[in-house]
Amino acid sequence: YYEVTYDANGSRFVLTSPHSADIPVADGGTGASTAGDARTNLGLGTISTQASSSVSITGGSISGITDLAIADGGTGASTAGDARTNLGLVIGTNVQAQDAHLQDLAALSAVSGADTIMVSTGAGTWALESGDTMRTSLGLAIGTNVQAWDAHLDDLAALSAVSAADNIMVSTGAGTWALESGATARTSLGVPATSITMTAGNGLTAGSGGDLSANRTFAVGAGNGITVNTNDVALASSSGGAGLTYTSGVLAVGAGNGITVNANDVALASGSAGNGLTYSSGVLAVGGGNGITANANDVALTDAAASTTNPVDISTGTVSLDVEALTTIEGSALAATDTFYVEDAGVSKGIEVQAMGLRVQTGQTTQNLAAADMNSIMEFTATSTLTLPANATTDLPVGVPVVLNMKHATQELTVTAASGVTLVSVFHPGGGSAASDTIVAGGTAILFKSATDTWCLSGDISD
């Protein structure tokens, strides 16, 4: 190349001698003799060799340019939000926002079986369940929570609603069900709609055949019987027959025969004495010289406490004779020689009233007075206390005596009333509540109950 200089004095350009090297970049050249070396020396990449209609950028960055339109391969925006909007990818509107639960669902394995259902586990995750498992989870287990399908139930469901009353559901014999009225159902059951016709020879006496809409005579032959409920049979007057007669309203059982009935099955009308038995004003009486024999459990007695007019106590299921209430026998006052009959080890014994003494109980010690002590002599041989209980605690009879004997030369017996009980004695003439008296050594006193919670004590006592 030639180097040209400007001669200012001569106002001209001067061409120097030629150079054989490449013009340096600093001198406005490329420092190269080839296009490739020139691009390299000038810092030009491969983009400098690309056609304007086909540019490929593989690195670097572009800034300070107008937003690249979507049509040109850009987003038409300079922010991520605007870019998503321009591309139709708005989160929550066009696309689903990221969610941990959706991640759990995405983690479920693909299911090859049919009818598998996705359910929550209750632990913040999801699981897959089969149809059987899901029915159990929903409380719809077939055969346990809900009725299994059945063709017969389908038949029942197909029956039309019935407006008339008394219709009955019956099987048709063809594997289905139907509704029948009462009349039709009676026919199905073989029950006549109105009456039954019976002919003579089938239990009806000759000449009395026909239906049962009118009165008929029904005869039971020998060796036969009739079982009926209470009030189901009405008898017409008839003379004798197999030990049983019914005349003028009286049903009689002949000798050697008997009647077995249920409780309350026999009603007696008032009548005069006859054969030792009378029934008047609700009282059934056995005349003198007669008696009643019954099998075990054949006689039921109504509970009734003893009274002065009824000394027999049948309360609490036990029959006993209340001597305290007994004042008369056969309408007469008790006499000293009147006799009570008792059973002793299966042997009947008679005891006259004047011979009835008090039982003696020896070796008594400190105790509460009890029912077993009534009408007895209680002997004490050592220092003891006898407590008179409140009636609410121990209900002891009024007027029954108890004799207290202190069989010791020096020791004494204390009689004390419980709380709420009054003791009347020479030391408590007006009655002392919860008071005490002492039976002296070797002494005897009598004790009896005079009222509900009042006791009287008299004898060899001290305060």
Coordinates of C-alpha atoms in Angstrom, one line a residue:
Y1 CA 0.0 0.0 0.0
Y2 CA 1.0 3.6 -0.4
E3 CA 1.2 6.1 2.4
V4 CA -0.2 9.5 1.5
T5 CA 0.8 12.6 3.4
Y6 CA -0.4 16.2 3.1
D7 CA 2.1 18.9 2.5
A8 CA 0.7 22.0 4.1
N9 CA 3.4 24.3 2.8
G10 CA 2.9 23.1 -0.7
S11 CA -0.8 22.6 -0.2
R12 CA -0.6 19.2 -1.7
F13 CA -0.8 15.4 -1.0
V14 CA 2.5 13.5 -1.2
L15 CA 2.5 9.8 -2.1
T16 CA 5.2 7.9 -0.4
S17 CA 6.9 4.8 -1.5
P18 CA 4.7 1.7 -1.3
H19 CA 4.4 -0.7 1.7
S20 CA 3.9 -4.4 1.4
A21 CA 2.1 -5.0 4.8
D22 CA -1.7 -4.9 5.5
I23 CA -3.1 -1.5 6.6
P24 CA -3.5 -1.5 10.4
V25 CA -6.9 -1.0 11.9
A26 CA -5.4 2.1 13.6
D27 CA -4.8 3.5 10.2
G28 CA -8.3 2.8 9.0
G29 CA -7.6 -0.6 7.6
T30 CA -8.6 -4.1 8.7
G31 CA -5.1 -5.3 9.5
A32 CA -5.8 -8.3 7.2
S33 CA -5.7 -9.4 3.7
T34 CA -8.7 -11.7 3.9
A35 CA -12.4 -11.2 4.7
G36 CA -12.3 -13.6 7.6
D37 CA -9.2 -12.1 9.2
A38 CA -10.7 -8.6 8.7
R39 CA -13.9 -9.6 10.5
T40 CA -11.9 -11.1 13.3
N41 CA -9.7 -8.0 13.6
L42 CA -12.8 -5.8 13.5
G43 CA -14.5 -7.9 16.2
L44 CA -17.4 -9.0 13.9
G45 CA -19.1 -12.3 14.7
T46 CA -21.0 -14.6 12.5
I47 CA -24.0 -12.3 12.4
S48 CA -22.0 -10.1 10.0
T49 CA -22.2 -12.8 7.3
Q50 CA -25.9 -13.6 7.8
A51 CA -28.6 -12.4 5.4
S52 CA -31.0 -9.8 6.7
S53 CA -33.8 -12.2 6.0
S54 CA -32.3 -15.0 7.9
V55 CA -30.6 -14.0 11.2
S56 CA -29.7 -16.5 13.9
I57 CA -28.7 -15.2 17.4
T58 CA -27.2 -17.8 19.7
G59 CA -25.9 -15.7 22.5
G60 CA -25.6 -12.3 24.1
S61 CA -28.5 -10.0 24.9
I62 CA -30.7 -7.3 23.3
S63 CA -31.7 -4.2 25.1
G64 CA -33.2 -0.8 24.4
I65 CA -35.4 -2.1 21.6
T66 CA -39.2 -2.0 21.2
D67 CA -41.1 -5.0 22.6
L68 CA -41.0 -7.8 20.2
A69 CA -44.4 -8.6 18.8
I70 CA -46.0 -12.1 19.3
A71 CA -46.1 -12.3 15.5
D72 CA -42.4 -11.9 15.4
G73 CA -41.8 -14.6 18.0
G74 CA -41.9 -12.3 21.1
T75 CA -44.4 -11.7 23.8
G76 CA -45.4 -8.1 23.0
A77 CA -44.5 -7.2 26.6
S78 CA -41.5 -6.2 28.7
T79 CA -42.8 -7.8 32.0
A80 CA -43.6 -11.4 32.9
G81 CA -47.2 -10.5 34.0
D82 CA -47.9 -8.7 30.7
A83 CA -46.3 -11.5 28.7
R84 CA -48.6 -14.1 30.4
T85 CA -51.6 -11.9 29.7
N86 CA -50.6 -11.5 26.0
L87 CA -50.0 -15.2 25.7
G88 CA -53.4 -16.2 27.4
L89 CA -51.6 -17.7 30.4
V90 CA -53.0 -15.7 33.3
I91 CA -52.6 -17.8 36.5
G92 CA -55.9 -18.5 38.1
T93 CA -57.8 -17.5 34.9
N94 CA -56.2 -19.3 32.0
V95 CA -54.0 -21.8 33.9
Q96 CA -54.2 -23.5 37.3
A97 CA -52.0 -22.0 40.0
Q98 CA -49.6 -24.4 41.6
D99 CA -51.2 -26.3 44.6
A100 CA -49.8 -29.0 47.0
H101 CA -53.0 -31.0 46.9
L102 CA -52.8 -31.1 43.1
Q103 CA -49.2 -32.3 43.5
D104 CA -50.6 -35.1 45.7
L105 CA -53.2 -36.0 43.1
A106 CA -50.5 -36.0 40.4
A107 CA -48.6 -38.4 42.5
L108 CA -51.4 -41.0 42.5
S109 CA -50.5 -44.0 40.4
A110 CA -52.5 -44.7 37.3
V111 CA -55.3 -47.2 38.0
S112 CA -56.0 -50.1 35.7
G113 CA -59.1 -51.4 37.5
A114 CA -62.5 -49.8 36.8
D115 CA -64.7 -48.0 39.3
T116 CA -61.8 -46.7 41.5
I117 CA -62.6 -43.6 43.4
M118 CA -60.3 -40.9 44.7
V119 CA -60.9 -40.0 48.4
S120 CA -59.1 -37.9 51.1
T121 CA -57.3 -39.9 53.8
G122 CA -57.9 -37.4 56.6
A123 CA -54.1 -37.0 56.9
G124 CA -53.8 -34.2 54.3
T125 CA -53.3 -36.6 51.4
W126 CA -55.4 -38.5 48.8
A127 CA -55.8 -42.2 48.1
L128 CA -57.7 -44.5 45.7
E129 CA -60.5 -46.8 46.9
S130 CA -62.4 -49.5 45.1
G131 CA -66.2 -49.4 45.0
D132 CA -66.6 -51.9 47.8
T133 CA -64.2 -49.9 50.1
M134 CA -65.9 -46.7 49.2
R135 CA -69.4 -48.1 50.1
T136 CA -68.1 -49.1 53.5
S137 CA -66.5 -45.6 54.0
L138 CA -69.9 -44.0 53.1
G139 CA -71.8 -46.3 55.5
L140 CA -73.5 -48.0 52.5
A141 CA -72.2 -51.5 52.8
I142 CA -74.6 -53.8 51.0
G143 CA -76.2 -56.2 53.3
T144 CA -75.1 -54.3 56.4
N145 CA -76.2 -50.7 55.9
V146 CA -78.4 -50.9 52.9
Q147 CA -80.6 -53.7 51.6
A148 CA -79.2 -55.8 48.8
W149 CA -81.1 -55.8 45.6
D150 CA -83.7 -58.5 45.4
A151 CA -86.2 -59.4 42.7
H152 CA -88.9 -60.1 45.3
L153 CA -88.5 -56.6 46.7
D154 CA -88.8 -55.2 43.2
D155 CA -92.1 -57.0 43.0
L156 CA -93.3 -55.5 46.3
A157 CA -92.2 -52.0 45.1
A158 CA -94.2 -52.5 42.0
L159 CA -97.5 -53.0 43.9
S160 CA -99.7 -50.0 43.5
A161 CA -100.7 -47.8 46.5
V162 CA -103.9 -49.0 48.1
S163 CA -106.5 -46.6 49.3
A164 CA -108.9 -49.2 50.7
A165 CA -108.4 -50.5 54.2
D166 CA -107.8 -54.2 55.2
N167 CA -106.0 -55.3 52.0
I168 CA -103.6 -58.2 52.5
M169 CA -100.4 -58.9 50.5
V170 CA -100.2 -62.5 49.4
S171 CA -98.0 -64.6 47.1
T172 CA -99.5 -65.6 43.8
G173 CA -97.7 -68.9 43.4
A174 CA -96.1 -67.6 40.3
G175 CA -93.1 -66.0 42.0
T176 CA -94.8 -62.6 42.4
W177 CA -97.0 -60.8 45.0
A178 CA -100.5 -59.3 44.8
L179 CA -103.0 -57.4 47.0
E180 CA -106.2 -59.1 48.0
S181 CA -109.3 -57.7 49.8
G182 CA -110.5 -59.3 53.0
A183 CA -113.1 -61.3 51.1
T184 CA -110.7 -62.5 48.5
A185 CA -108.1 -63.4 51.2
R186 CA -110.7 -65.5 53.1
T187 CA -111.4 -67.4 49.9
S188 CA -107.7 -67.9 49.5
L189 CA -107.4 -69.2 53.0
G190 CA -110.5 -71.5 52.6
V191 CA -112.5 -69.5 55.2
P192 CA -116.2 -69.1 54.5
A193 CA -117.4 -65.6 54.1
T194 CA -120.5 -66.0 56.3
S195 CA -121.4 -69.3 58.0
I196 CA -120.4 -72.9 58.2
T197 CA -122.9 -75.6 57.4
M198 CA -122.7 -78.8 59.5
T199 CA -124.8 -81.9 58.9
A200 CA -126.1 -84.4 61.4
G201 CA -123.6 -87.0 62.3
N202 CA -120.6 -84.6 62.5
G203 CA -121.2 -83.8 66.1
L204 CA -124.7 -82.4 65.7
T205 CA -127.7 -84.4 66.8
A206 CA -130.0 -85.8 64.2
G207 CA -132.4 -83.3 62.8
S208 CA -130.4 -80.3 63.8
G209 CA -128.2 -80.0 60.7
G210 CA -127.6 -76.6 59.0
D211 CA -125.4 -73.6 59.3
L212 CA -124.5 -72.0 62.7
S213 CA -126.5 -68.8 62.1
A214 CA -129.2 -70.2 64.3
N215 CA -129.2 -72.2 67.6
R216 CA -128.2 -75.8 67.2
T217 CA -127.8 -78.7 69.6
F218 CA -124.3 -80.1 69.7
A219 CA -123.8 -83.5 71.4
V220 CA -120.4 -85.0 72.4
G221 CA -120.3 -88.7 72.1
A222 CA -118.7 -91.0 74.6
G223 CA -114.9 -90.7 74.7
N224 CA -115.0 -87.2 73.3
G225 CA -114.6 -83.8 74.9
I226 CA -114.8 -80.1 74.3
T227 CA -112.1 -77.5 75.2
V228 CA -113.4 -74.0 75.4
N229 CA -112.4 -70.6 76.7
T230 CA -114.3 -68.8 79.6
N231 CA -117.9 -68.0 78.8
D232 CA -117.8 -69.9 75.4
V233 CA -120.4 -72.6 76.2
A234 CA -124.1 -72.1 77.3
L235 CA -125.9 -75.1 78.6
A236 CA -129.6 -75.8 78.3
S237 CA -131.5 -77.7 81.0
S238 CA -131.0 -81.4 80.8
S239 CA -131.4 -84.4 83.0
G240 CA -128.6 -86.8 84.0
G241 CA -125.9 -88.0 81.7
A242 CA -122.4 -89.3 82.3
G243 CA -122.4 -88.0 85.9
L244 CA -123.3 -84.4 84.9
T245 CA -126.8 -82.9 85.2
Y246 CA -128.0 -79.3 84.6
T247 CA -131.4 -78.5 85.9
S248 CA -133.0 -75.1 86.8
G249 CA -129.7 -73.4 86.5
V250 CA -127.8 -75.8 88.7
L251 CA -124.9 -77.9 87.3
A252 CA -124.3 -81.0 89.4
V253 CA -121.5 -83.5 89.3
G254 CA -122.5 -87.0 90.1
A255 CA -120.7 -89.3 92.6
G256 CA -117.3 -90.4 91.3
N257 CA -117.0 -87.5 88.9
G258 CA -115.2 -84.2 89.1
I259 CA -114.7 -80.8 87.4
T260 CA -111.4 -79.2 86.6
V261 CA -111.5 -75.5 85.8
N262 CA -109.1 -72.6 85.4
A263 CA -109.1 -69.7 87.9
N264 CA -112.2 -67.5 87.7
D265 CA -114.0 -70.0 85.4
V266 CA -116.8 -70.9 87.9
A267 CA -119.4 -68.3 89.2
L268 CA -121.8 -69.3 92.0
A269 CA -125.2 -67.9 92.6
S270 CA -126.6 -67.4 96.1
G271 CA -128.4 -70.5 97.3
S272 CA -129.6 -72.2 100.5
A273 CA -127.7 -74.9 102.3
G274 CA -127.4 -78.2 100.5
N275 CA -124.9 -81.0 100.7
G276 CA -123.0 -79.0 103.3
L277 CA -122.2 -76.0 101.0
T278 CA -123.9 -72.6 101.0
Y279 CA -123.1 -69.5 99.1
S280 CA -124.6 -66.2 100.3
S281 CA -123.6 -62.6 99.9
G282 CA -120.3 -63.5 98.4
V283 CA -119.4 -66.0 101.2
L284 CA -118.9 -69.7 100.5
A285 CA -119.4 -71.7 103.7
V286 CA -118.9 -75.4 104.5
G287 CA -121.5 -76.8 106.9
G288 CA -120.8 -78.7 110.1
G289 CA -119.5 -82.2 109.5
N290 CA -118.3 -81.4 106.0
G291 CA -114.9 -80.3 104.7
I292 CA -113.0 -79.2 101.6
T293 CA -110.2 -81.2 100.1
A294 CA -108.0 -79.6 97.6
N295 CA -104.8 -80.4 95.8
A296 CA -101.6 -78.5 96.4
N297 CA -101.8 -74.9 95.1
D298 CA -105.5 -75.3 94.3
V299 CA -106.6 -72.7 97.0
A300 CA -105.6 -69.1 96.7
L301 CA -106.0 -66.8 99.8
T302 CA -106.3 -63.0 99.6
D303 CA -103.8 -61.1 101.7
A304 CA -105.3 -59.7 104.8
A305 CA -103.8 -58.6 108.1
A306 CA -105.3 -59.9 111.4
S307 CA -108.0 -57.9 113.2
T308 CA -110.2 -58.5 116.3
T309 CA -112.8 -60.0 114.0
N310 CA -110.4 -61.9 111.8
P311 CA -107.4 -63.3 113.9
V312 CA -106.1 -65.2 110.9
D313 CA -103.2 -63.2 109.3
I314 CA -102.7 -64.1 105.6
S315 CA -100.3 -61.3 104.8
T316 CA -97.0 -61.7 102.9
G317 CA -98.0 -65.2 101.7
T318 CA -97.9 -66.7 105.2
V319 CA -101.0 -68.0 107.1
S320 CA -100.7 -67.5 110.9
L321 CA -103.0 -67.1 114.0
D322 CA -102.6 -63.7 115.6
V323 CA -103.1 -64.4 119.4
E324 CA -103.0 -60.7 120.1
A325 CA -106.0 -60.0 117.8
L326 CA -107.9 -63.2 118.9
T327 CA -110.8 -62.3 121.3
T328 CA -113.5 -64.8 120.4
I329 CA -113.9 -68.3 119.1
E330 CA -117.2 -69.3 117.5
G331 CA -118.7 -66.1 118.7
S332 CA -117.9 -66.7 122.4
A333 CA -115.4 -65.0 124.6
L334 CA -112.2 -66.9 125.3
A335 CA -112.3 -69.0 128.4
A336 CA -109.5 -70.4 130.4
T337 CA -110.3 -73.9 129.3
D338 CA -110.6 -73.0 125.6
T339 CA -108.1 -75.1 123.6
F340 CA -105.8 -74.2 120.7
Y341 CA -104.7 -77.0 118.4
V342 CA -101.2 -76.9 117.1
E343 CA -99.0 -79.2 115.1
D344 CA -95.7 -80.4 116.7
A345 CA -93.5 -82.4 114.4
G346 CA -96.6 -83.7 112.5
V347 CA -98.5 -84.5 115.7
S348 CA -101.6 -82.4 116.6
K349 CA -101.6 -81.2 120.2
G350 CA -104.2 -79.2 122.2
I351 CA -103.2 -76.4 124.5
E352 CA -105.7 -74.7 126.9
V353 CA -105.6 -70.9 127.2
Q354 CA -104.8 -71.2 130.9
A355 CA -101.8 -73.5 130.1
M356 CA -100.1 -71.1 127.7
G357 CA -96.9 -69.9 129.5
L358 CA -94.0 -67.7 128.5
R359 CA -90.9 -69.1 126.8
V360 CA -87.7 -68.9 128.8
Q361 CA -84.6 -67.6 127.1
T362 CA -81.4 -68.2 129.1
G363 CA -77.9 -66.8 128.7
Q364 CA -79.0 -63.4 127.3
T365 CA -76.4 -60.7 126.7
T366 CA -76.3 -57.1 125.4
Q367 CA -78.7 -56.8 122.4
N368 CA -81.6 -54.9 120.8
L369 CA -85.0 -56.2 121.7
A370 CA -86.3 -58.3 118.7
A371 CA -89.6 -60.1 117.6
A372 CA -88.3 -63.4 118.9
D373 CA -88.1 -62.0 122.4
M374 CA -91.8 -61.2 122.5
N375 CA -93.9 -63.2 125.0
S376 CA -90.8 -64.7 126.7
I377 CA -88.7 -64.5 129.9
M378 CA -85.2 -63.2 129.2
E379 CA -82.6 -64.3 131.7
F380 CA -79.3 -62.3 132.0
T381 CA -76.3 -63.5 134.0
A382 CA -73.8 -60.7 133.5
T383 CA -73.8 -56.9 133.1
S384 CA -75.7 -56.2 129.9
T385 CA -77.7 -53.5 128.1
L386 CA -81.1 -54.1 126.4
T387 CA -82.0 -51.4 123.8
L388 CA -85.6 -50.7 122.9
P389 CA -85.6 -50.0 119.1
A390 CA -87.6 -47.4 117.3
N391 CA -90.7 -48.8 115.7
A392 CA -89.4 -47.7 112.2
T393 CA -86.4 -49.9 112.8
T394 CA -88.1 -52.9 114.4
D395 CA -92.0 -53.1 114.4
L396 CA -92.8 -55.0 117.6
P397 CA -96.4 -55.8 118.7
V398 CA -98.2 -53.6 121.2
G399 CA -99.3 -55.2 124.5
V400 CA -97.1 -58.4 124.3
P401 CA -95.2 -58.8 127.6
V402 CA -91.5 -59.5 128.1
V403 CA -90.2 -60.5 131.5
L404 CA -86.6 -59.4 132.3
N405 CA -84.7 -61.3 135.0
M406 CA -81.2 -60.4 136.2
K407 CA -79.8 -63.7 137.6
H408 CA -76.7 -62.4 139.3
A409 CA -75.9 -61.3 142.8
T410 CA -74.0 -58.2 142.0
Q411 CA -74.3 -57.3 138.3
E412 CA -77.2 -55.3 136.7
L413 CA -79.2 -55.0 133.5
T414 CA -79.6 -51.6 131.8
V415 CA -82.8 -51.0 129.8
T416 CA -82.3 -48.0 127.5
A417 CA -84.7 -46.4 124.9
A418 CA -83.2 -45.7 121.4
S419 CA -83.5 -42.2 120.0
G420 CA -87.1 -41.2 119.4
V421 CA -88.4 -43.9 121.9
T422 CA -90.1 -43.0 125.2
L423 CA -89.6 -45.1 128.4
V424 CA -92.3 -44.9 131.1
S425 CA -91.4 -46.1 134.6
V426 CA -91.6 -45.0 138.2
F427 CA -88.6 -42.8 137.6
H428 CA -90.0 -41.4 134.3
P429 CA -93.8 -41.2 135.0
G430 CA -94.4 -38.8 132.2
G431 CA -92.2 -40.7 129.9
G432 CA -88.5 -40.0 129.2
S433 CA -87.2 -39.8 125.6
A434 CA -84.2 -42.0 125.1
A435 CA -84.2 -42.6 128.9
S436 CA -82.6 -45.5 130.8
D437 CA -83.5 -47.6 133.9
T438 CA -81.6 -50.4 135.6
I439 CA -82.9 -53.8 136.8
V440 CA -81.0 -54.4 140.0
A441 CA -79.0 -57.5 140.7
G442 CA -81.3 -60.5 141.3
G443 CA -84.3 -58.4 140.3
T444 CA -87.2 -59.0 137.9
A445 CA -89.2 -56.5 135.8
I446 CA -91.9 -56.7 133.2
L447 CA -91.6 -54.8 129.9
F448 CA -94.3 -54.1 127.3
K449 CA -95.0 -51.8 124.4
S450 CA -98.0 -49.5 125.1
A451 CA -97.9 -47.4 121.9
T452 CA -95.9 -47.1 118.6
D453 CA -92.7 -45.8 120.2
T454 CA -93.6 -46.0 123.9
W455 CA -92.5 -48.8 126.4
C456 CA -93.5 -49.3 130.0
L457 CA -91.1 -50.9 132.6
S458 CA -92.1 -51.9 136.1
G459 CA -90.4 -54.1 138.8
D460 CA -87.1 -54.2 140.6
I461 CA -85.6 -51.2 139.0
S462 CA -83.4 -48.1 139.8
D463 CA -82.7 -44.9 138.0

